[in-house]
C-alpha cells in the first residue's frame, strides 16, 4: 500500500517539476502567453484542480457563462489534475514565489486562504464587494473566513460537505446491514459484515483521502465541540479522547480496499457495487449523478445513497471553494470579470448543481438543488458547523503538510502512538 503511495508522490513531484518547467500551465493545451503567440493580453488564466470527472463539469458550466458575457476575453483553463489540489497547490506556490501568478486561483476559505493573505499574495476585493453588494448575499461567518482586518480577499463559489458516507444500498442489504451506521461502533460492525460477504468494506483513494477519512472519524468520535477545540490555541491533541478516536481510525482503516489513484476510482467502487462504503466530500455526488462523460450517470438511492459520516449527524463538516485576485495578475480586468461571474447568482446556480455543492449565495434558486443537494441545503441551514482539515478551513498549509506526513507514516506503521505524537507536534508547531 505504502509503496504505491510513494510512487504517487514521485509522480506528483515529477509532474510539478515538469509543469513548472513548461511555463506553469497545467490545462493540457499550451497557453498563448507561454508560446509567445495569440492574443496574450486578453487571456484570463483560471487556476484550479477541477480537471477530473465530476469536478470539470461544474467549471465548464461557469466557464460557458463567462465566455458568453465576456467575448473579449479568452478563458485559459490552467487546471492541474489531482483531487484536493495537492499537486495544484504545490505548483501554485512556485508560481507565486516566482511572481508569475495566474490571473485568478482557487483557494479554500479559512486557514488556507488566510495563509495567502498573510503572505501578501492577494489584492483585497472590498470595492468589488461594494459594487456588487456581496456582503448582503454571503453568510457572515463565511465572509469572516475570507477576511483580515475588515478586508475581504476572495469570492466563495460554493459550500461543500466533507462528512458524507456514501454507500451502495444493495451491498449493504446483501451483508445484512439494515441502515447506514450512525455511530463509529455501528460503522465498524457494518464493515465487518461486509467483509464476511467478500466485498470491499471501505474504498479509499490516494493519501489525502485517508486524511479526509481521519477528519470524519475525529469528528464522529470526539463530537463537534471537542473537534472544533482542536484548532484553538492550547488544544490538547494528546488527550485520551483523541487516542480513542485514532484507535477507531486504525480499526476502520483495516477494512480499506487497495488504495485507488484518486477519489473518483474509489467512489466508483461504491457506485459499481464492488465496495460498500466511501467517506468523501459531496463532489462525489456530481460525479455519481452527472451524465457521462463528465459523471457516471448513476441512479440515486439505487446505485448509491448517502448519510452523514458515522457519529456526525447534525454537524456540517464544511469547506468552501473561493476565487482570488493575486497581486500582479497579468490580466487584472479579466480576472475581475471572472470573479463577477463566480459571485453571481447565475454563475453559482450553473456551477453548483454540477459540482455537487450548494451555493455560497443565500439567494440562489433552491429549486435547482434536488435529491442529495436538497438534503445538503436543509442541513447547511440547520446543522452545527465544523471546519474541514484536509480542505483548508481549520488548518493552514504547513500544518496540513505535517498532518499528512504523520498520516502517511501511519499508513505504513499502523502505530497509533506515533500518529498521535505526530499530530501533537503538528499542532504545536503550527497552531496560532
Ligand atoms: C476539494 C475542493 C473540492 C473538490 C475536492 C476534490 O479540496 O474543495 O472542490 O475539488 O477537493 O478534488
Coordinates of C-alpha atoms and ligand atoms in Angstrom, one line a residue:
X1 CA 0.0 0.0 0.0
X2 CA 2.7 2.4 1.1
X3 CA 4.9 1.6 -1.9
X4 CA 2.1 2.6 -4.3
X5 CA 1.7 6.0 -2.5
X6 CA 5.4 6.6 -2.6
X7 CA 5.2 6.1 -6.3
X8 CA 2.3 8.5 -6.5
X9 CA 4.3 11.1 -4.6
X10 CA 7.1 10.6 -7.1
X11 CA 4.7 11.2 -9.9
X12 CA 3.4 14.3 -8.2
X13 CA 6.9 15.8 -7.9
X14 CA 7.7 14.9 -11.5
X15 CA 4.5 16.5 -12.7
X16 CA 5.0 19.6 -10.6
X17 CA 8.6 20.0 -11.8
X18 CA 7.6 19.2 -15.4
X19 CA 4.7 21.6 -15.4
X20 CA 6.8 24.4 -13.8
X21 CA 9.4 23.8 -16.4
X22 CA 6.9 24.2 -19.3
X23 CA 5.7 27.6 -18.1
X24 CA 3.3 26.5 -15.4
X25 CA 0.2 25.9 -17.5
X26 CA -1.4 22.7 -16.4
X27 CA -4.5 22.7 -18.6
X28 CA -3.1 20.4 -21.3
X29 CA -3.1 23.0 -24.1
X30 CA -0.2 25.4 -24.5
X31 CA -1.0 28.8 -23.2
X32 CA -0.8 31.6 -25.9
X33 CA 1.2 33.6 -23.4
X34 CA 3.6 30.6 -23.0
X35 CA 4.0 30.1 -26.7
X36 CA 4.5 33.7 -27.4
X37 CA 1.7 33.9 -30.0
X38 CA -2.1 34.7 -29.8
X39 CA -3.8 37.5 -28.0
X40 CA -2.0 37.1 -24.7
X41 CA -3.4 40.2 -23.2
X42 CA -7.0 39.1 -23.3
X43 CA -6.4 35.7 -21.9
X44 CA -7.7 35.0 -18.4
X45 CA -5.8 32.3 -16.7
X46 CA -8.0 30.5 -14.2
X47 CA -6.2 28.1 -11.9
X48 CA -7.9 25.3 -10.2
X49 CA -7.7 21.5 -9.8
X50 CA -11.0 20.7 -11.4
X51 CA -10.0 18.5 -14.3
X52 CA -11.4 15.2 -13.3
X53 CA -14.8 13.6 -13.9
X54 CA -17.5 15.4 -12.0
X55 CA -15.4 18.4 -11.0
X56 CA -14.7 19.6 -14.5
X57 CA -18.5 19.7 -15.3
X58 CA -19.0 22.4 -12.8
X59 CA -16.1 24.5 -14.0
X60 CA -17.3 24.1 -17.6
X61 CA -20.8 25.4 -16.7
X62 CA -19.4 28.5 -15.2
X63 CA -16.9 29.0 -18.0
X64 CA -19.7 29.0 -20.5
X65 CA -21.4 31.8 -18.7
X66 CA -18.1 33.7 -18.5
X67 CA -17.5 33.3 -22.2
X68 CA -21.0 34.3 -23.2
X69 CA -20.8 37.5 -21.2
X70 CA -17.1 38.4 -22.0
X71 CA -16.4 37.9 -25.7
X72 CA -13.3 40.0 -25.5
X73 CA -11.5 37.5 -23.2
X74 CA -10.3 34.0 -23.7
X75 CA -10.7 31.7 -20.8
X76 CA -7.5 29.8 -20.3
X77 CA -8.1 26.7 -18.2
X78 CA -4.9 26.3 -16.1
X79 CA -6.4 23.5 -14.0
X80 CA -3.8 21.0 -12.6
X81 CA -5.1 17.4 -12.2
X82 CA -5.3 15.8 -8.8
X83 CA -8.1 15.6 -6.2
X84 CA -8.0 18.1 -3.3
X85 CA -5.4 20.2 -5.2
X86 CA -2.3 18.7 -3.7
X87 CA -0.4 18.9 -7.0
X88 CA -2.1 22.2 -8.0
X89 CA -1.2 23.9 -4.7
X90 CA 2.5 22.9 -4.9
X91 CA 2.7 24.4 -8.4
X92 CA 0.8 27.5 -7.4
X93 CA 3.3 28.1 -4.6
X94 CA 6.1 28.1 -7.1
X95 CA 4.2 30.4 -9.4
X96 CA 3.5 32.8 -6.6
X97 CA 7.1 32.7 -5.4
X98 CA 8.3 33.5 -9.0
X99 CA 5.9 36.4 -9.2
X100 CA 4.1 34.8 -12.1
X101 CA 0.7 34.2 -10.6
X102 CA -2.3 33.0 -12.6
X103 CA -4.9 35.7 -13.1
X104 CA -7.1 34.1 -10.5
X105 CA -6.8 30.9 -8.5
X106 CA -9.0 28.6 -6.3
X107 CA -8.3 28.8 -2.6
X108 CA -10.2 27.3 0.3
X109 CA -11.9 29.8 2.6
X110 CA -10.4 29.6 6.1
X111 CA -6.9 29.0 7.3
X112 CA -5.6 28.1 3.8
X113 CA -6.7 31.5 2.3
X114 CA -5.5 33.3 5.4
X115 CA -2.1 32.0 4.5
X116 CA -2.1 33.6 1.1
X117 CA -3.5 36.8 2.6
X118 CA -0.8 37.0 5.3
X119 CA 1.9 36.3 2.7
X120 CA 0.7 39.4 0.8
X121 CA -0.2 37.4 -2.3
X122 CA -3.7 38.8 -2.7
X123 CA -5.5 42.0 -3.5
X124 CA -8.4 42.8 -1.4
X125 CA -11.8 42.8 -3.1
X126 CA -13.7 45.3 -1.0
X127 CA -14.6 47.5 -3.9
X128 CA -15.9 44.5 -5.9
X129 CA -18.0 43.6 -2.8
X130 CA -19.3 47.1 -2.5
X131 CA -20.1 47.4 -6.2
X132 CA -22.0 44.1 -6.3
X133 CA -23.4 44.4 -2.7
X134 CA -21.9 41.0 -2.0
X135 CA -21.9 41.5 1.8
X136 CA -25.6 41.1 1.7
X137 CA -25.6 37.8 -0.2
X138 CA -22.9 35.7 1.5
X139 CA -23.3 34.3 5.1
X140 CA -21.4 36.5 7.6
X141 CA -19.4 33.5 9.1
X142 CA -18.2 32.8 5.6
X143 CA -17.1 36.4 5.0
X144 CA -15.1 36.2 8.3
X145 CA -13.2 33.2 6.9
X146 CA -12.0 35.2 3.9
X147 CA -11.2 38.5 5.6
X148 CA -8.4 40.0 7.5
X149 CA -8.8 43.4 9.3
X150 CA -12.1 44.2 7.5
X151 CA -10.7 43.5 4.1
X152 CA -12.2 40.7 2.0
X153 CA -9.9 38.7 -0.2
X154 CA -11.9 36.1 -2.3
X155 CA -15.2 35.2 -3.8
X156 CA -16.7 32.0 -2.5
X157 CA -18.5 29.9 -5.1
X158 CA -19.9 27.1 -3.0
X159 CA -20.2 25.2 0.2
X160 CA -19.1 21.6 0.2
X161 CA -19.7 19.0 2.8
X162 CA -16.8 16.7 3.8
X163 CA -18.6 14.3 6.2
X164 CA -20.6 12.2 3.8
X165 CA -20.8 8.5 4.0
X166 CA -21.6 7.2 0.5
X167 CA -22.9 3.7 0.3
X168 CA -24.2 1.0 -2.0
X169 CA -27.7 0.0 -0.8
X170 CA -27.6 -3.4 -2.5
X171 CA -24.2 -4.3 -1.0
X172 CA -25.4 -3.3 2.5
X173 CA -28.6 -5.3 2.1
X174 CA -26.7 -8.4 1.0
X175 CA -24.5 -8.1 4.0
X176 CA -27.4 -7.8 6.4
X177 CA -26.7 -4.1 7.2
X178 CA -30.2 -2.7 7.6
X179 CA -29.4 1.1 7.6
X180 CA -26.5 3.5 7.3
X181 CA -24.4 3.2 10.5
X182 CA -25.0 6.2 12.9
X183 CA -22.1 5.7 15.2
X184 CA -18.4 4.7 14.9
X185 CA -19.2 1.4 16.6
X186 CA -22.1 0.7 14.3
X187 CA -19.8 1.5 11.4
X188 CA -17.2 -1.0 12.5
X189 CA -19.8 -3.7 12.9
X190 CA -21.2 -2.9 9.4
X191 CA -17.7 -3.1 7.9
X192 CA -17.2 -6.5 9.5
X193 CA -20.4 -7.8 8.0
X194 CA -19.5 -6.6 4.5
X195 CA -16.1 -8.2 4.8
X196 CA -17.7 -11.5 5.7
X197 CA -19.6 -11.3 2.3
X198 CA -16.3 -10.8 0.4
X199 CA -16.9 -7.2 -0.8
X200 CA -14.6 -4.3 -0.2
X201 CA -16.0 -2.8 3.1
X202 CA -14.4 0.7 2.6
X203 CA -12.9 2.2 -0.5
X204 CA -10.1 4.7 -0.3
X205 CA -8.1 6.7 -2.8
X206 CA -4.7 8.4 -2.6
X207 CA -3.1 9.6 0.6
X208 CA -5.2 12.7 1.0
X209 CA -8.4 10.7 1.0
X210 CA -7.1 9.0 4.2
X211 CA -6.6 12.4 5.9
X212 CA -10.1 13.2 4.7
X213 CA -11.3 10.0 6.3
X214 CA -9.5 10.8 9.5
X215 CA -11.2 14.2 9.9
X216 CA -14.6 12.5 9.8
X217 CA -13.6 9.8 12.3
X218 CA -12.2 12.5 14.7
X219 CA -15.5 14.5 14.4
X220 CA -17.6 11.3 14.8
X221 CA -15.7 10.1 17.8
X222 CA -15.0 13.4 19.6
X223 CA -18.2 15.3 18.9
X224 CA -18.5 18.7 17.4
X225 CA -17.3 20.9 20.3
X226 CA -14.2 18.8 21.1
X227 CA -13.4 18.6 17.4
X228 CA -13.6 22.3 16.9
X229 CA -11.5 22.9 20.1
X230 CA -8.6 21.0 18.4
X231 CA -7.9 24.1 16.3
X232 CA -8.0 26.7 19.1
X233 CA -4.8 27.8 20.8
X234 CA -3.6 25.4 23.5
X235 CA -5.7 22.5 22.1
X236 CA -4.9 19.1 23.6
X237 CA -4.2 16.7 20.7
X238 CA -2.6 14.3 23.2
X239 CA -5.9 13.6 25.1
X240 CA -7.2 10.1 25.8
X241 CA -10.3 11.0 23.7
X242 CA -8.0 11.7 20.7
X243 CA -6.3 8.3 21.4
X244 CA -9.6 6.6 21.3
X245 CA -10.6 8.3 18.0
X246 CA -7.3 7.3 16.4
X247 CA -7.7 3.7 17.6
X248 CA -11.1 3.7 15.8
X249 CA -9.4 5.2 12.8
X250 CA -6.9 2.4 12.8
X251 CA -9.7 -0.2 13.0
X252 CA -11.7 1.4 10.2
X253 CA -8.7 1.7 8.0
X254 CA -8.0 -2.0 8.4
X255 CA -11.2 -2.6 6.4
X256 CA -10.0 -0.5 3.5
X257 CA -9.5 -2.0 0.0
X258 CA -6.5 -1.3 -2.2
X259 CA -5.9 2.4 -2.4
X260 CA -7.1 3.8 -5.7
X261 CA -5.3 6.5 -7.6
X262 CA -7.6 9.3 -6.6
X263 CA -11.1 9.9 -5.1
X264 CA -13.0 9.1 -8.3
X265 CA -12.0 5.5 -8.7
X266 CA -12.5 4.9 -5.0
X267 CA -16.0 6.4 -5.2
X268 CA -16.8 4.4 -8.3
X269 CA -16.1 1.2 -6.5
X270 CA -19.2 2.0 -4.4
X271 CA -21.4 3.0 -7.3
X272 CA -20.4 -0.1 -9.2
X273 CA -21.2 -2.4 -6.2
X274 CA -17.7 -3.5 -5.6
X275 CA -17.4 -1.7 -2.3
X276 CA -19.9 -0.9 0.5
X277 CA -18.8 2.5 1.8
X278 CA -16.7 5.5 1.0
X279 CA -16.3 8.6 3.1
X280 CA -15.8 11.5 0.7
X281 CA -16.9 15.1 0.2
X282 CA -20.1 15.8 -1.8
X283 CA -18.2 16.5 -5.0
X284 CA -18.8 12.7 -5.3
X285 CA -22.4 13.5 -5.8
X286 CA -21.6 15.4 -9.0
X287 CA -19.5 12.5 -10.2
X288 CA -22.1 9.9 -9.4
X289 CA -25.1 11.9 -10.7
X290 CA -23.9 13.9 -13.8
X291 CA -24.5 12.2 -17.1
X292 CA -21.5 10.6 -18.9
X293 CA -18.9 11.7 -20.0
X294 CA -18.4 14.0 -17.0
X295 CA -20.1 11.9 -14.5
X296 CA -21.2 8.2 -14.1
X297 CA -24.9 8.8 -14.7
X298 CA -25.7 6.5 -11.7
X299 CA -29.2 6.3 -10.2
X300 CA -29.5 8.0 -6.8
X301 CA -30.8 5.7 -3.9
X302 CA -30.3 2.7 -6.1
X303 CA -26.7 2.7 -7.2
X304 CA -25.6 5.0 -4.4
X305 CA -27.1 6.5 -1.2
X306 CA -25.7 8.8 1.5
X307 CA -25.8 9.7 5.2
X308 CA -23.7 11.9 7.5
X309 CA -20.5 10.0 8.3
X310 CA -20.9 7.9 11.4
X311 CA -21.3 9.9 14.6
X312 CA -21.6 13.2 12.8
X313 CA -25.3 13.7 12.2
X314 CA -26.3 17.3 12.9
X315 CA -22.9 18.7 12.0
X316 CA -21.9 20.1 8.7
X317 CA -18.1 19.5 8.3
X318 CA -17.8 22.2 5.7
X319 CA -15.4 23.8 3.2
X320 CA -15.7 26.4 0.6
X321 CA -14.0 27.0 -2.8
X322 CA -13.3 30.6 -3.5
X323 CA -11.5 32.5 -6.2
X324 CA -9.0 35.2 -5.7
X325 CA -7.2 38.2 -7.3
X326 CA -3.5 37.7 -7.0
X327 CA -1.3 40.7 -6.8
X328 CA 0.5 41.1 -10.2
X329 CA -2.2 39.3 -12.2
X330 CA -1.4 39.9 -15.9
X331 CA -5.0 40.4 -16.8
X332 CA -6.5 42.0 -13.7
X333 CA -9.6 43.2 -15.5
X334 CA -10.2 39.8 -17.0
X335 CA -9.8 38.2 -13.5
X336 CA -12.3 40.7 -12.1
X337 CA -14.7 39.7 -14.9
X338 CA -14.3 36.0 -13.9
X339 CA -14.8 36.9 -10.2
X340 CA -18.1 38.7 -11.1
X341 CA -19.3 35.5 -12.8
X342 CA -18.2 33.4 -9.8
X343 CA -20.0 35.8 -7.5
X344 CA -23.2 35.9 -9.5
X345 CA -26.4 34.0 -8.8
X346 CA -26.3 32.8 -12.5
X347 CA -22.8 31.6 -12.1
X348 CA -23.3 29.8 -8.8
X349 CA -26.6 28.2 -10.0
X350 CA -24.8 26.9 -13.1
X351 CA -21.8 25.7 -11.3
X352 CA -23.1 24.1 -8.1
X353 CA -25.7 21.6 -9.3
X354 CA -23.0 20.1 -11.5
X355 CA -20.2 20.3 -8.9
X356 CA -22.2 18.6 -6.2
X357 CA -22.2 21.6 -3.9
X358 CA -24.6 24.1 -2.6
X359 CA -24.2 27.8 -3.5
X360 CA -22.4 30.2 -1.2
X361 CA -25.0 32.8 -2.0
X362 CA -28.1 32.9 0.2
X363 CA -30.4 33.9 -2.6
X364 CA -29.8 31.1 -5.1
X365 CA -32.6 29.3 -6.9
X366 CA -33.4 26.5 -4.4
X367 CA -35.5 24.6 -7.0
X368 CA -32.3 23.7 -8.8
X369 CA -30.9 21.8 -5.8
X370 CA -32.7 18.4 -5.7
X371 CA -32.0 14.9 -4.4
X372 CA -28.8 14.9 -2.3
X373 CA -28.4 18.6 -2.8
X374 CA -31.8 19.4 -1.3
X375 CA -30.7 17.5 1.9
X376 CA -27.4 19.4 1.9
X377 CA -29.3 22.8 1.7
X378 CA -31.5 21.8 4.6
X379 CA -28.6 20.6 6.7
X380 CA -26.5 23.6 6.0
X381 CA -29.2 25.9 7.3
X382 CA -29.8 23.9 10.5
X383 CA -26.7 21.9 11.5
X384 CA -23.8 22.9 13.7
X385 CA -20.6 23.7 11.8
X386 CA -17.1 22.2 12.0
X387 CA -14.3 23.1 9.6
X388 CA -12.5 20.6 7.3
X389 CA -8.8 19.9 7.9
X390 CA -8.0 18.4 4.5
X391 CA -9.7 21.2 2.7
X392 CA -8.3 24.3 4.2
X393 CA -10.8 25.5 6.8
X394 CA -9.2 24.6 10.1
X395 CA -5.5 24.3 9.4
X396 CA -3.1 26.3 7.3
X397 CA -1.0 24.6 4.6
X398 CA 2.2 23.9 6.7
X399 CA 0.0 22.4 9.4
X400 CA -1.8 20.2 6.9
X401 CA 1.5 19.1 5.4
X402 CA 2.7 17.9 8.9
X403 CA -0.6 16.1 9.4
X404 CA -0.3 14.5 6.0
X405 CA 3.2 13.4 6.8
X406 CA 2.1 11.8 10.1
X407 CA -0.8 10.0 8.4
X408 CA 1.4 8.9 5.6
X409 CA 3.8 7.2 8.1
X410 CA 0.9 5.7 10.0
X411 CA -0.4 4.1 6.9
X412 CA 2.8 2.1 6.8
X413 CA 3.4 1.6 10.6
X414 CA -0.2 1.4 12.0
X415 CA 1.4 2.9 15.1
X416 CA -1.3 4.9 16.9
X417 CA 1.0 6.4 19.5
X418 CA 3.4 7.7 16.8
X419 CA 0.4 9.1 14.8
X420 CA -0.8 10.9 17.9
X421 CA 2.6 12.3 18.6
X422 CA 2.9 13.5 15.0
X423 CA -0.5 15.3 15.4
X424 CA 0.5 16.9 18.7
X425 CA 3.8 18.1 17.1
X426 CA 2.0 19.4 14.1
X427 CA -0.4 21.4 16.2
X428 CA 2.4 22.7 18.5
X429 CA 4.5 23.8 15.5
X430 CA 1.7 25.4 13.6
X431 CA -1.3 26.5 15.7
X432 CA -1.6 30.3 16.0
Ligands
LIG1 C1 -11.5 19.9 -2.6 C2 -12.2 21.0 -3.3 C3 -13.4 20.5 -4.0 C4 -13.1 19.2 -4.8 C5 -12.2 18.3 -4.0 C6 -11.7 17.0 -4.7 O1 -10.4 20.4 -1.9 O2 -12.6 22.0 -2.4 O3 -14.0 21.4 -4.8 O4 -12.4 19.7 -5.9 O5 -11.1 18.9 -3.4 O6 -10.9 17.3 -5.7

